[in-house]
C-alpha cells in the first residue's frame, strides 16, 4: 500500500503577504497530473524500495501546493500488506 503526497511550487497568485499561506489543492493542469507524477516517482524508486512498482496493489495520491513554511517535494508512506 502506498500513500503519496506531491507538494508542488505555489504559484504567485496564491501567495499573500498578509495571513497564512496554507496548503491548497492543486488543479490538474499540464504535465503535473497525478498519474505522471506517480509514474516518474515510482520508476525512480525501483530497486530502492521495491523490485517493481507492479508490487503496489493499493495507491492513494494527492497533489497540493505547498504552504509558506514548506518546500516543494514528495511525501511517501509505504505499508506492507500481510
PDB file of C-alpha atoms in Angstrom:
ATOM      1  CA  UNK A   1       0.000   0.000   0.000  1.00  0.00           C
ATOM      2  CA  UNK A   2       1.381   3.431  -0.878  1.00  0.00           C
ATOM      3  CA  UNK A   3       0.322   6.910   0.167  1.00  0.00           C
ATOM      4  CA  UNK A   4       1.878   9.703  -1.881  1.00  0.00           C
ATOM      5  CA  UNK A   5       1.545  13.466  -1.410  1.00  0.00           C
ATOM      6  CA  UNK A   6       3.044  15.752  -4.042  1.00  0.00           C
ATOM      7  CA  UNK A   7       3.720  19.290  -2.784  1.00  0.00           C
ATOM      8  CA  UNK A   8       4.042  21.498  -5.855  1.00  0.00           C
ATOM      9  CA  UNK A   9       5.527  25.008  -6.081  1.00  0.00           C
ATOM     10  CA  UNK A  10       2.958  27.587  -5.018  1.00  0.00           C
ATOM     11  CA  UNK A  11       2.023  29.986  -7.838  1.00  0.00           C
ATOM     12  CA  UNK A  12       2.334  33.697  -7.118  1.00  0.00           C
ATOM     13  CA  UNK A  13      -1.408  34.238  -7.487  1.00  0.00           C
ATOM     14  CA  UNK A  14      -1.949  32.073  -4.389  1.00  0.00           C
ATOM     15  CA  UNK A  15       0.659  33.824  -2.238  1.00  0.00           C
ATOM     16  CA  UNK A  16      -0.453  36.570   0.122  1.00  0.00           C
ATOM     17  CA  UNK A  17       1.653  38.951   2.196  1.00  0.00           C
ATOM     18  CA  UNK A  18      -0.942  39.004   4.979  1.00  0.00           C
ATOM     19  CA  UNK A  19      -2.338  35.932   6.632  1.00  0.00           C
ATOM     20  CA  UNK A  20      -1.303  32.288   6.328  1.00  0.00           C
ATOM     21  CA  UNK A  21      -0.344  30.618   3.077  1.00  0.00           C
ATOM     22  CA  UNK A  22      -1.701  27.164   3.843  1.00  0.00           C
ATOM     23  CA  UNK A  23      -1.618  24.071   1.652  1.00  0.00           C
ATOM     24  CA  UNK A  24      -4.085  24.331  -1.208  1.00  0.00           C
ATOM     25  CA  UNK A  25      -5.433  21.778  -3.681  1.00  0.00           C
ATOM     26  CA  UNK A  26      -3.579  21.844  -6.978  1.00  0.00           C
ATOM     27  CA  UNK A  27      -5.798  21.658 -10.065  1.00  0.00           C
ATOM     28  CA  UNK A  28      -4.849  19.183 -12.784  1.00  0.00           C
ATOM     29  CA  UNK A  29      -3.023  21.122 -15.475  1.00  0.00           C
ATOM     30  CA  UNK A  30      -0.347  20.206 -17.950  1.00  0.00           C
ATOM     31  CA  UNK A  31       2.356  17.680 -17.133  1.00  0.00           C
ATOM     32  CA  UNK A  32       1.722  17.767 -13.385  1.00  0.00           C
ATOM     33  CA  UNK A  33      -1.170  15.323 -13.439  1.00  0.00           C
ATOM     34  CA  UNK A  34      -1.102  12.706 -10.678  1.00  0.00           C
ATOM     35  CA  UNK A  35      -0.508   9.655 -12.878  1.00  0.00           C
ATOM     36  CA  UNK A  36       2.589  11.220 -14.491  1.00  0.00           C
ATOM     37  CA  UNK A  37       3.931  12.314 -11.094  1.00  0.00           C
ATOM     38  CA  UNK A  38       3.416   8.800  -9.691  1.00  0.00           C
ATOM     39  CA  UNK A  39       4.952   7.092 -12.689  1.00  0.00           C
ATOM     40  CA  UNK A  40       8.193   9.081 -12.578  1.00  0.00           C
ATOM     41  CA  UNK A  41       8.449   8.800  -8.786  1.00  0.00           C
ATOM     42  CA  UNK A  42       7.802   5.054  -8.756  1.00  0.00           C
ATOM     43  CA  UNK A  43      10.235   4.435 -11.608  1.00  0.00           C
ATOM     44  CA  UNK A  44      12.916   6.318  -9.652  1.00  0.00           C
ATOM     45  CA  UNK A  45      12.291   4.126  -6.581  1.00  0.00           C
ATOM     46  CA  UNK A  46      12.559   0.825  -8.470  1.00  0.00           C
ATOM     47  CA  UNK A  47      15.322  -1.327  -6.944  1.00  0.00           C
ATOM     48  CA  UNK A  48      15.417   1.040  -3.943  1.00  0.00           C
ATOM     49  CA  UNK A  49      12.061   0.460  -2.206  1.00  0.00           C
ATOM     50  CA  UNK A  50      10.762  -2.378  -4.382  1.00  0.00           C
ATOM     51  CA  UNK A  51      11.804  -4.617  -7.244  1.00  0.00           C
ATOM     52  CA  UNK A  52       8.995  -3.380  -9.470  1.00  0.00           C
ATOM     53  CA  UNK A  53       6.247  -0.808  -8.924  1.00  0.00           C
ATOM     54  CA  UNK A  54       3.782  -3.507 -10.028  1.00  0.00           C
ATOM     55  CA  UNK A  55       4.045  -4.732  -6.423  1.00  0.00           C
ATOM     56  CA  UNK A  56       1.859  -1.807  -5.313  1.00  0.00           C
ATOM     57  CA  UNK A  57      -1.717  -3.028  -5.042  1.00  0.00           C
ATOM     58  CA  UNK A  58      -3.322  -0.099  -3.178  1.00  0.00           C
ATOM     59  CA  UNK A  59      -2.422   3.513  -4.022  1.00  0.00           C
ATOM     60  CA  UNK A  60      -3.642   6.786  -2.514  1.00  0.00           C
ATOM     61  CA  UNK A  61      -2.345  10.031  -4.031  1.00  0.00           C
ATOM     62  CA  UNK A  62      -2.889  13.752  -3.524  1.00  0.00           C
ATOM     63  CA  UNK A  63      -1.446  16.817  -5.191  1.00  0.00           C
ATOM     64  CA  UNK A  64      -1.293  20.147  -3.363  1.00  0.00           C
ATOM     65  CA  UNK A  65       0.532  23.461  -3.425  1.00  0.00           C
ATOM     66  CA  UNK A  66       2.970  23.721  -0.501  1.00  0.00           C
ATOM     67  CA  UNK A  67       2.314  26.020   2.437  1.00  0.00           C
ATOM     68  CA  UNK A  68       4.503  29.039   3.219  1.00  0.00           C
ATOM     69  CA  UNK A  69       6.629  27.121   5.732  1.00  0.00           C
ATOM     70  CA  UNK A  70       7.245  24.115   3.449  1.00  0.00           C
ATOM     71  CA  UNK A  71       9.296  23.400   0.364  1.00  0.00           C
ATOM     72  CA  UNK A  72       8.008  21.612  -2.731  1.00  0.00           C
ATOM     73  CA  UNK A  73       8.610  17.888  -2.588  1.00  0.00           C
ATOM     74  CA  UNK A  74       7.084  14.456  -2.239  1.00  0.00           C
ATOM     75  CA  UNK A  75       5.976  12.618   0.906  1.00  0.00           C
ATOM     76  CA  UNK A  76       5.702   8.835   0.587  1.00  0.00           C
ATOM     77  CA  UNK A  77       4.411   6.286   3.094  1.00  0.00           C
ATOM     78  CA  UNK A  78       4.729   2.610   2.218  1.00  0.00           C
ATOM     79  CA  UNK A  79       2.887  -0.084   4.172  1.00  0.00           C
ATOM     80  CA  UNK A  80       3.497  -3.770   3.640  1.00  0.00           C
ATOM     81  CA  UNK A  81       0.278  -5.753   3.326  1.00  0.00           C
ATOM     82  CA  UNK A  82       0.209  -9.034   5.176  1.00  0.00           C
TER      83      UNK A  82
END
